[in-house]
């Protein structure tokens, strides 16, 4: 059971700058099998950039990202194979507009994992049923509501059967009614032991589901801890300020 | 032979249509063939060049690969600039007579015609394709990359199908332009529509009547093509509704999910 004990993902001394603009400074954290890490913080604190660095959509300026101990920022790493194991769900869904719901969920399985069509279809249907979108397999993305799109996007990521799922503010582009249906899906994933890293503004959700919460401010990890502790008894002034603003809303 | 009177416009038109109709239709066929094949090959060239122009190079790639990449980008840019920046009529002359004189290749005028129209269209299409690719939301690329697709897979399965749909009007535009502009190939004696018109006009010295007829034939061709393209665009867009799949896949006796067992139709918009 070594696999369960050793970290899946480790971020070490990660920094990222765009020109002179330093967005991330010396970020460190790790996640183990079945952990749910929520990253919270004000807009512009670098949460999304951190997540995009983990999936190598942004190239870190310095530092390491270790996946099962292997540095994926190094030379000669097959980034595509890594990305197939680390799924990502975006704020703006990013479903393929030229494909149906079913096509979206099958594309990665057939083209990247090279599974046959029948297997891909079964896998896609399994996860579309899980997110409650099995009825909509013939629909095109533009015919769906935001919440439905995001649930399909989650199914698409799940169909790759990844080891880790990254969520980049998955409910920020949704109206309040639809936020619930997406969070519900994510809650059930957490319950099933899916390893997830979630950037979110949903504090109640973060408190309920996460194993650890990371609070970011101005490109650094300002505080990190168990959700009960970080939300109930924050140590840093910055964390207190941030949480107070959410309570007042 | 009973020739129509000098002022009898319609008489002349009918007379020429009767005697030169088949020749004109042959010319129109050659024109259409040149335009269709030229546009098709041009599109293939344009797609290839357009995609190659978006080819990323890894930051940690070795210097040889980087130099090769830069050289390729230079050649592609040069190709586009040269063929967009010179008239097709001049390209036809240079290519047809140049290949004969320098390379001792005696290509038929028709082959030279196909060649010139194709590479000319390719240069324009390359720019159109590049613009089309740029117009696709970056989220589509990121979505594809996030599930592990390579640059080529992303292009082939996600970006290109959307780009093609978006640039379809521009492809149609090119086809129509090519139907008209292949007329310049008469300078290398390609027997297209304008060329056959010219020979008929010369025979009777009736330029107005002949080219009035030629004009009508050109218009019929371009108008038919533009309507046909509109129809294709609607076909590609598909229906504006989808059917819900109501049945429970677990209960499906075939053990296979019922993709085609449509339930009630759901209208959107």
Coordinates of C-alpha atoms in Angstrom, one line a residue:
Chain A
X1 CA 0.0 0.0 0.0
X2 CA 3.0 2.3 -0.5
X3 CA 1.1 4.0 -3.3
X4 CA -1.5 5.2 -0.9
X5 CA 1.0 6.6 1.5
X6 CA 3.4 8.3 -0.9
X7 CA 2.3 11.6 -2.4
X8 CA 0.8 11.6 -6.0
X9 CA 1.6 15.2 -6.7
X10 CA 4.2 17.3 -5.1
X11 CA 4.8 21.0 -5.9
X12 CA 8.2 22.2 -4.8
X13 CA 9.4 25.8 -4.7
X14 CA 7.2 26.6 -7.7
X15 CA 7.5 30.1 -9.1
X16 CA 5.9 31.7 -12.1
X17 CA 6.4 35.1 -13.6
X18 CA 5.0 36.7 -16.7
X19 CA 7.8 39.1 -17.6
X20 CA 8.4 41.3 -14.5
X21 CA 5.1 40.3 -13.0
X22 CA 5.7 37.6 -10.4
X23 CA 2.4 35.6 -10.1
X24 CA 3.6 32.7 -7.9
X25 CA 6.4 32.7 -5.4
X26 CA 7.9 29.5 -3.8
X27 CA 4.7 27.4 -3.7
X28 CA 4.9 24.1 -1.8
X29 CA 2.2 21.5 -1.3
X30 CA 1.5 17.9 -1.9
X31 CA -1.5 15.6 -2.3
X32 CA -1.9 12.0 -1.5
X33 CA -4.2 9.4 -2.9
X34 CA -7.9 10.2 -2.0
X35 CA -7.1 13.7 -0.8
X36 CA -9.2 16.7 -1.7
X37 CA -7.2 19.9 -1.6
X38 CA -9.1 23.2 -1.9
X39 CA -7.2 26.3 -2.9
X40 CA -9.0 29.5 -1.8
X41 CA -8.0 33.1 -2.0
X42 CA -9.0 36.4 -3.6
X43 CA -9.0 36.9 -7.4
X44 CA -5.5 37.5 -8.7
X45 CA -3.8 35.7 -5.9
X46 CA -2.4 33.1 -8.3
X47 CA -4.7 30.2 -7.6
X48 CA -5.6 29.5 -11.3
X49 CA -2.1 30.0 -12.4
X50 CA -0.9 27.4 -9.9
X51 CA -3.5 24.9 -11.2
X52 CA -2.5 25.7 -14.8
X53 CA 1.1 25.1 -13.9
X54 CA 0.3 21.8 -12.4
X55 CA -1.2 20.7 -15.7
X56 CA 1.6 22.4 -17.6
X57 CA -0.8 24.7 -19.5
X58 CA 1.6 27.3 -18.1
X59 CA 5.3 26.5 -17.9
X60 CA 6.7 27.2 -14.4
X61 CA 9.5 29.7 -14.3
X62 CA 11.3 27.7 -11.6
X63 CA 10.7 24.8 -9.2
X64 CA 9.5 21.3 -9.6
X65 CA 6.2 19.4 -10.0
X66 CA 6.6 15.8 -9.1
X67 CA 4.1 13.2 -10.2
X68 CA 4.8 9.9 -8.4
X69 CA 8.3 11.3 -7.7
X70 CA 9.1 12.2 -11.3
X71 CA 9.7 15.8 -12.2
X72 CA 7.3 16.6 -15.1
X73 CA 8.9 20.0 -15.7
X74 CA 12.1 18.2 -16.7
X75 CA 13.4 17.5 -20.2
X76 CA 12.1 14.5 -22.2
X77 CA 8.9 14.1 -20.3
X78 CA 5.9 13.0 -22.3
X79 CA 3.5 15.8 -21.2
X80 CA 0.6 14.3 -23.1
X81 CA 0.8 11.0 -21.2
X82 CA 1.0 13.0 -18.0
X83 CA -2.0 15.1 -18.8
X84 CA -4.0 12.0 -19.7
X85 CA -3.5 10.9 -16.0
X86 CA -4.2 14.4 -14.5
X87 CA -7.7 15.6 -15.6
X88 CA -8.7 19.2 -15.7
X89 CA -12.1 20.9 -15.5
X90 CA -12.2 24.6 -16.5
X91 CA -14.2 27.6 -15.5
X92 CA -15.4 28.1 -19.0
X93 CA -16.1 24.3 -19.6
X94 CA -14.1 24.1 -22.9
X95 CA -16.3 21.4 -24.3
X96 CA -15.5 20.6 -28.0
X97 CA -18.1 22.6 -29.9
X98 CA -17.9 20.4 -32.9
X99 CA -18.8 17.2 -31.1
X100 CA -21.9 15.9 -29.3
X101 CA -21.9 15.2 -25.6
X102 CA -21.0 11.6 -26.2
X103 CA -18.3 12.6 -28.7
X104 CA -16.8 14.9 -26.1
X105 CA -16.5 12.1 -23.6
X106 CA -15.2 9.6 -26.1
X107 CA -12.6 11.7 -27.9
X108 CA -9.9 11.3 -25.3
X109 CA -10.5 7.6 -24.7
X110 CA -10.3 6.7 -28.4
X111 CA -7.6 9.2 -29.5
X112 CA -5.3 9.5 -26.5
X113 CA -5.9 6.2 -24.6
X114 CA -6.3 4.4 -28.0
X115 CA -9.2 2.2 -26.7
X116 CA -11.7 0.8 -29.2
X117 CA -15.0 2.6 -29.9
X118 CA -17.2 0.2 -27.9
X119 CA -15.0 0.5 -24.8
X120 CA -14.9 4.2 -25.2
X121 CA -18.7 4.4 -25.6
X122 CA -19.2 2.3 -22.5
X123 CA -16.8 4.3 -20.5
X124 CA -18.3 7.6 -21.6
X125 CA -21.8 6.4 -20.8
X126 CA -20.7 5.2 -17.4
X127 CA -19.5 8.6 -16.4
X128 CA -22.3 10.5 -18.2
X129 CA -24.8 8.5 -16.1
X130 CA -22.8 9.4 -13.0
X131 CA -23.1 13.1 -13.6
X132 CA -26.7 12.7 -14.7
X133 CA -26.2 13.6 -18.3
X134 CA -26.8 10.3 -20.0
X135 CA -30.0 11.5 -21.6
X136 CA -28.2 14.3 -23.4
X137 CA -25.6 12.3 -25.4
X138 CA -26.9 13.6 -28.7
X139 CA -26.9 17.2 -27.8
X140 CA -24.2 19.7 -28.9
X141 CA -22.5 21.9 -26.2
X142 CA -24.3 25.1 -27.3
X143 CA -27.7 23.4 -26.7
X144 CA -26.9 22.9 -22.9
X145 CA -27.1 25.1 -19.9
X146 CA -23.9 26.1 -18.0
X147 CA -24.5 23.5 -15.3
X148 CA -25.1 20.8 -17.8
X149 CA -22.0 21.7 -19.8
X150 CA -19.9 21.6 -16.6
X151 CA -21.2 18.2 -15.7
X152 CA -20.4 16.9 -19.2
X153 CA -16.9 18.4 -18.8
X154 CA -16.5 16.5 -15.5
X155 CA -17.6 13.3 -17.3
X156 CA -15.2 14.0 -20.1
X157 CA -12.3 14.3 -17.5
X158 CA -13.5 11.2 -15.6
X159 CA -13.7 9.1 -18.8
X160 CA -9.9 9.3 -19.0
X161 CA -10.0 7.6 -15.5
X162 CA -7.3 10.0 -14.2
X163 CA -5.4 9.7 -11.0
X164 CA -6.0 13.3 -10.1
X165 CA -8.6 15.8 -11.1
X166 CA -7.9 19.5 -11.2
X167 CA -10.8 21.9 -11.0
X168 CA -10.3 25.6 -12.0
X169 CA -13.2 27.5 -10.4
X170 CA -15.7 25.1 -11.9
X171 CA -18.8 27.0 -10.6
X172 CA -17.6 30.6 -11.1
X173 CA -19.3 31.0 -14.5
X174 CA -22.6 29.5 -13.3
X175 CA -25.7 31.1 -11.9
X176 CA -26.5 30.1 -8.3
X177 CA -29.1 27.6 -9.3
X178 CA -26.6 25.6 -11.4
X179 CA -23.8 25.9 -8.9
X180 CA -25.6 23.3 -6.7
X181 CA -25.9 20.6 -9.3
X182 CA -22.2 20.8 -10.1
X183 CA -21.1 20.9 -6.5
X184 CA -23.3 17.9 -5.9
X185 CA -21.4 15.9 -8.5
X186 CA -18.1 17.0 -7.0
X187 CA -19.2 16.0 -3.5
X188 CA -20.1 12.5 -4.6
X189 CA -16.7 12.2 -6.3
X190 CA -15.0 13.3 -3.1
X191 CA -17.0 10.7 -1.2
X192 CA -15.8 8.0 -3.6
X193 CA -12.2 8.8 -2.9
X194 CA -11.3 10.7 -6.1
X195 CA -8.1 12.7 -5.6
X196 CA -8.9 16.3 -6.4
X197 CA -7.3 19.7 -6.4
X198 CA -10.0 22.4 -6.5
X199 CA -9.7 26.1 -6.9
X200 CA -12.9 27.5 -5.6
X201 CA -14.8 30.5 -4.1
X202 CA -17.4 28.2 -2.5
X203 CA -16.3 28.3 1.1
X204 CA -19.0 26.0 2.5
X205 CA -18.1 23.4 -0.1
X206 CA -14.4 23.7 0.7
X207 CA -15.0 23.3 4.4
X208 CA -17.2 20.2 3.8
X209 CA -15.2 18.2 1.3
X210 CA -11.5 19.1 1.6
X211 CA -8.9 17.1 3.5
X212 CA -6.7 20.2 3.4
X213 CA -7.3 23.9 2.5
X214 CA -4.6 26.1 1.0
X215 CA -5.2 29.9 1.3
X216 CA -3.2 31.9 -1.2
X217 CA -2.5 35.6 -1.1
X218 CA -0.4 37.6 -3.5
X219 CA 1.2 34.6 -5.1
X220 CA 2.3 32.8 -1.9
X221 CA 0.6 30.2 0.3
X222 CA -0.4 32.4 3.2
X223 CA -1.9 29.5 5.3
X224 CA -2.5 25.9 4.9
X225 CA -4.3 23.4 7.2
X226 CA -7.2 21.2 8.0
X227 CA -10.5 22.8 7.0
X228 CA -11.9 22.9 10.5
X229 CA -8.8 24.6 11.7
X230 CA -8.4 27.0 8.8
X231 CA -12.0 28.1 8.7
X232 CA -12.7 27.9 12.5
X233 CA -9.4 29.2 13.9
X234 CA -7.3 30.9 11.2
X235 CA -3.8 31.9 12.3
X236 CA -2.9 34.6 9.8
X237 CA -4.4 38.0 9.7
X238 CA -4.8 37.8 5.9
X239 CA -6.8 34.6 6.3
X240 CA -9.0 36.2 8.9
X241 CA -9.7 39.2 6.7
X242 CA -10.5 37.1 3.7
X243 CA -12.9 34.8 5.5
X244 CA -14.5 37.7 7.3
X245 CA -15.4 39.2 4.0
X246 CA -17.1 36.0 2.9
X247 CA -19.1 35.8 6.1
X248 CA -20.3 39.3 5.7
X249 CA -21.8 38.6 2.3
Chain B
X1 CA -24.6 31.0 -94.9
X2 CA -27.3 33.5 -93.9
X3 CA -25.8 35.9 -91.4
X4 CA -28.0 38.1 -89.2
X5 CA -28.2 41.8 -89.9
X6 CA -25.6 44.1 -88.5
X7 CA -28.0 45.7 -85.9
X8 CA -29.8 42.4 -85.0
X9 CA -28.4 41.8 -81.5
X10 CA -30.5 38.9 -80.6
X11 CA -30.2 37.4 -84.1
X12 CA -26.4 37.3 -83.6
X13 CA -26.7 36.0 -80.1
X14 CA -28.8 33.1 -81.3
X15 CA -26.6 32.5 -84.3
X16 CA -23.5 32.3 -82.2
X17 CA -25.2 30.2 -79.5
X18 CA -26.2 27.7 -82.2
X19 CA -22.8 27.5 -83.9
X20 CA -20.5 28.0 -81.0
X21 CA -22.6 26.7 -78.1
X22 CA -20.9 23.3 -77.9
X23 CA -17.5 25.0 -78.0
X24 CA -18.5 27.5 -75.3
X25 CA -19.9 24.7 -73.1
X26 CA -16.6 22.8 -73.5
X27 CA -14.8 26.0 -72.5
X28 CA -17.1 26.3 -69.5
X29 CA -16.3 22.8 -68.6
X30 CA -12.6 23.5 -68.6
X31 CA -13.2 26.6 -66.6
X32 CA -15.2 24.7 -64.0
X33 CA -12.7 21.9 -63.8
X34 CA -9.8 24.4 -63.3
X35 CA -11.7 26.2 -60.6
X36 CA -12.9 23.1 -58.8
X37 CA -9.6 21.2 -58.9
X38 CA -7.6 24.4 -58.2
X39 CA -9.7 25.3 -55.2
X40 CA -9.6 21.8 -53.9
X41 CA -5.9 21.4 -54.1
X42 CA -5.5 25.0 -53.0
X43 CA -7.5 24.2 -49.9
X44 CA -5.3 21.2 -49.1
X45 CA -2.2 23.3 -49.5
X46 CA -3.8 26.1 -47.5
X47 CA -4.7 23.8 -44.6
X48 CA -1.3 22.2 -44.6
X49 CA 0.5 25.5 -44.7
X50 CA -1.9 27.1 -42.2
X51 CA -1.4 24.2 -39.7
X52 CA 2.4 24.2 -40.2
X53 CA 2.4 27.9 -39.4
X54 CA 0.9 27.2 -36.0
X55 CA 3.4 24.4 -35.2
X56 CA 4.8 25.1 -31.7
X57 CA 8.5 24.5 -30.9
X58 CA 9.4 23.3 -27.4
X59 CA 11.5 25.8 -25.4
X60 CA 13.9 23.0 -24.6
X61 CA 14.2 21.8 -28.2
X62 CA 17.8 21.5 -29.5
X63 CA 19.3 24.2 -31.7
X64 CA 19.0 22.1 -34.9
X65 CA 15.2 21.7 -34.5
X66 CA 14.9 25.4 -33.7
X67 CA 16.8 26.4 -36.8
X68 CA 14.8 24.0 -38.9
X69 CA 11.6 25.4 -37.5
X70 CA 12.6 29.0 -38.2
X71 CA 13.7 28.0 -41.8
X72 CA 10.3 26.3 -42.4
X73 CA 8.4 29.3 -41.1
X74 CA 10.5 31.6 -43.4
X75 CA 9.8 29.4 -46.5
X76 CA 6.0 29.3 -45.7
X77 CA 5.8 33.1 -45.2
X78 CA 7.8 33.7 -48.4
X79 CA 5.5 31.4 -50.3
X80 CA 2.4 33.3 -49.2
X81 CA 3.9 36.7 -49.8
X82 CA 5.2 35.9 -53.3
X83 CA 2.1 34.2 -54.6
X84 CA -0.3 36.7 -53.0
X85 CA 1.9 39.6 -54.2
X86 CA 2.1 38.8 -57.9
X87 CA -0.7 38.6 -60.5
X88 CA -1.9 35.1 -61.5
X89 CA -1.6 36.1 -65.2
X90 CA 2.1 36.8 -64.7
X91 CA 2.6 33.7 -62.6
X92 CA 1.1 31.6 -65.4
X93 CA 3.5 33.1 -67.9
X94 CA 6.6 32.7 -65.7
X95 CA 5.7 29.1 -64.8
X96 CA 4.7 27.9 -68.2
X97 CA 7.5 29.4 -70.3
X98 CA 10.0 29.2 -67.4
X99 CA 9.6 25.5 -66.9
X100 CA 10.1 25.0 -70.6
X101 CA 13.2 27.1 -70.9
X102 CA 15.0 26.4 -67.6
X103 CA 13.9 22.9 -66.7
X104 CA 13.1 21.6 -70.2
X105 CA 9.7 20.5 -68.9
X106 CA 7.1 20.8 -71.5
X107 CA 3.9 20.7 -69.5
X108 CA 0.6 21.1 -71.2
X109 CA -1.1 24.5 -70.8
X110 CA -3.9 22.8 -68.9
X111 CA -1.5 21.2 -66.4
X112 CA 0.3 24.5 -66.0
X113 CA -3.2 26.0 -65.4
X114 CA -4.0 23.6 -62.6
X115 CA -0.6 24.2 -61.1
X116 CA -0.9 28.0 -61.1
X117 CA -4.5 28.1 -59.8
X118 CA -3.7 25.6 -57.0
X119 CA -0.6 27.3 -55.6
X120 CA -2.3 30.7 -55.9
X121 CA -5.4 29.6 -54.1
X122 CA -3.1 27.8 -51.6
X123 CA -1.4 31.1 -50.7
X124 CA -4.7 32.8 -50.0
X125 CA -6.2 29.9 -48.2
X126 CA -3.1 29.6 -45.9
X127 CA -3.9 33.1 -44.6
X128 CA -7.6 32.3 -44.3
X129 CA -6.9 29.1 -42.4
X130 CA -4.5 30.8 -40.0
X131 CA -7.1 33.4 -39.3
X132 CA -9.7 30.7 -38.9
X133 CA -7.5 28.9 -36.4
X134 CA -6.9 32.1 -34.4
X135 CA -10.6 32.7 -34.2
X136 CA -11.2 29.5 -32.3
X137 CA -11.4 30.1 -28.6
X138 CA -8.1 29.1 -26.9
X139 CA -10.3 27.1 -24.4
X140 CA -10.9 24.5 -27.2
X141 CA -7.1 23.9 -27.5
X142 CA -6.7 23.9 -23.7
X143 CA -9.6 21.4 -23.3
X144 CA -7.9 19.1 -25.8
X145 CA -4.5 19.5 -24.3
X146 CA -5.9 18.8 -20.8
X147 CA -7.0 15.3 -21.9
X148 CA -3.6 14.6 -23.3
X149 CA -4.1 15.3 -27.0
X150 CA -0.9 16.2 -29.0
X151 CA -0.7 19.3 -31.2
X152 CA -1.7 17.3 -34.3
X153 CA -4.6 15.5 -32.6
X154 CA -5.9 18.8 -31.2
X155 CA -5.7 20.3 -34.7
X156 CA -7.2 17.3 -36.5
X157 CA -10.1 16.5 -34.2
X158 CA -11.0 19.7 -32.5
X159 CA -9.6 22.9 -34.1
X160 CA -9.7 22.0 -37.8
X161 CA -13.4 20.8 -38.0
X162 CA -14.4 24.1 -36.4
X163 CA -12.1 26.1 -38.5
X164 CA -13.3 24.5 -41.7
X165 CA -16.9 25.3 -40.9
X166 CA -16.0 28.9 -40.1
X167 CA -14.0 29.4 -43.3
X168 CA -16.4 27.6 -45.6
X169 CA -17.8 31.0 -46.8
X170 CA -14.3 32.0 -47.7
X171 CA -13.6 28.7 -49.5
X172 CA -16.8 29.4 -51.5
X173 CA -15.6 32.9 -52.2
X174 CA -12.3 31.5 -53.5
X175 CA -14.1 29.0 -55.8
X176 CA -16.2 31.8 -57.3
X177 CA -13.1 34.0 -57.7
X178 CA -11.3 31.1 -59.4
X179 CA -14.2 30.5 -61.8
X180 CA -13.8 34.1 -63.0
X181 CA -10.0 34.4 -62.7
X182 CA -9.1 31.3 -64.6
X183 CA -9.9 33.4 -67.6
X184 CA -6.4 34.9 -67.3
X185 CA -5.1 31.4 -68.3
X186 CA -5.9 32.2 -71.9
X187 CA -2.5 33.8 -72.1
X188 CA -0.9 30.4 -72.0
X189 CA -3.6 29.1 -74.4
X190 CA -5.7 27.1 -71.9
X191 CA -9.0 26.6 -73.9
X192 CA -11.2 27.8 -71.1
X193 CA -14.4 29.8 -71.5
X194 CA -12.8 33.2 -72.2
X195 CA -10.4 31.7 -74.7
X196 CA -13.2 30.0 -76.6
X197 CA -15.2 33.2 -76.6
X198 CA -12.2 35.1 -78.0
X199 CA -11.9 32.7 -80.9
X200 CA -15.6 32.9 -81.7
X201 CA -15.5 36.7 -81.5
X202 CA -12.5 36.9 -83.8
X203 CA -14.2 34.7 -86.4
X204 CA -17.2 37.0 -86.8
X205 CA -15.8 40.2 -85.4
X206 CA -18.9 40.3 -83.1
X207 CA -17.3 41.0 -79.7
X208 CA -20.4 42.4 -77.9
X209 CA -22.7 39.5 -78.7
X210 CA -20.1 36.8 -78.0
X211 CA -19.0 38.2 -74.7
X212 CA -22.6 38.9 -73.7
X213 CA -23.2 35.1 -74.0
X214 CA -19.9 34.3 -72.2
X215 CA -21.0 36.7 -69.5
X216 CA -24.3 34.8 -69.0
X217 CA -22.5 31.5 -68.8
X218 CA -20.0 32.8 -66.2
X219 CA -22.9 34.1 -64.1
X220 CA -24.8 30.9 -64.3
X221 CA -21.7 29.0 -63.1
X222 CA -20.9 31.4 -60.2
X223 CA -24.5 31.7 -59.1
X224 CA -25.1 28.0 -59.1
X225 CA -21.9 27.5 -57.0
X226 CA -22.8 30.2 -54.5
X227 CA -26.3 28.7 -53.9
X228 CA -24.8 25.2 -53.7
X229 CA -22.4 26.4 -51.1
X230 CA -25.1 28.0 -49.0
X231 CA -27.0 24.7 -49.1
X232 CA -23.9 22.8 -47.9
X233 CA -23.3 25.2 -45.1
X234 CA -26.9 24.6 -43.8
X235 CA -26.4 20.9 -44.2
X236 CA -23.2 21.0 -42.1
X237 CA -24.8 23.0 -39.3
X238 CA -27.3 20.2 -38.9
X239 CA -30.6 20.3 -37.0
X240 CA -31.2 22.8 -34.3
X241 CA -32.7 20.2 -32.0
X242 CA -31.5 17.0 -30.3
X243 CA -33.4 14.0 -29.0
X244 CA -33.2 12.9 -25.4
X245 CA -32.3 9.3 -24.8
X246 CA -34.9 8.4 -22.2
X247 CA -34.3 4.7 -21.8
X248 CA -32.1 3.3 -19.0
X249 CA -28.9 1.9 -20.5
X250 CA -28.6 -0.7 -17.8
X251 CA -32.0 -2.0 -18.8
X252 CA -31.1 -2.2 -22.4
X253 CA -31.4 -5.9 -23.3
X254 CA -28.7 -5.7 -26.1
X255 CA -26.3 -4.7 -23.4
X256 CA -25.3 -1.8 -25.6
X257 CA -26.3 1.8 -24.9
X258 CA -29.3 3.0 -27.0
X259 CA -27.6 5.9 -28.8
X260 CA -30.1 5.8 -31.6
X261 CA -33.2 5.1 -29.6
X262 CA -34.4 8.8 -29.6
X263 CA -37.0 9.8 -27.2
X264 CA -39.1 13.0 -27.4
X265 CA -37.6 15.8 -29.5
X266 CA -36.4 18.7 -27.5
X267 CA -36.3 22.0 -29.3
X268 CA -33.9 24.7 -28.4
X269 CA -33.9 28.4 -29.1

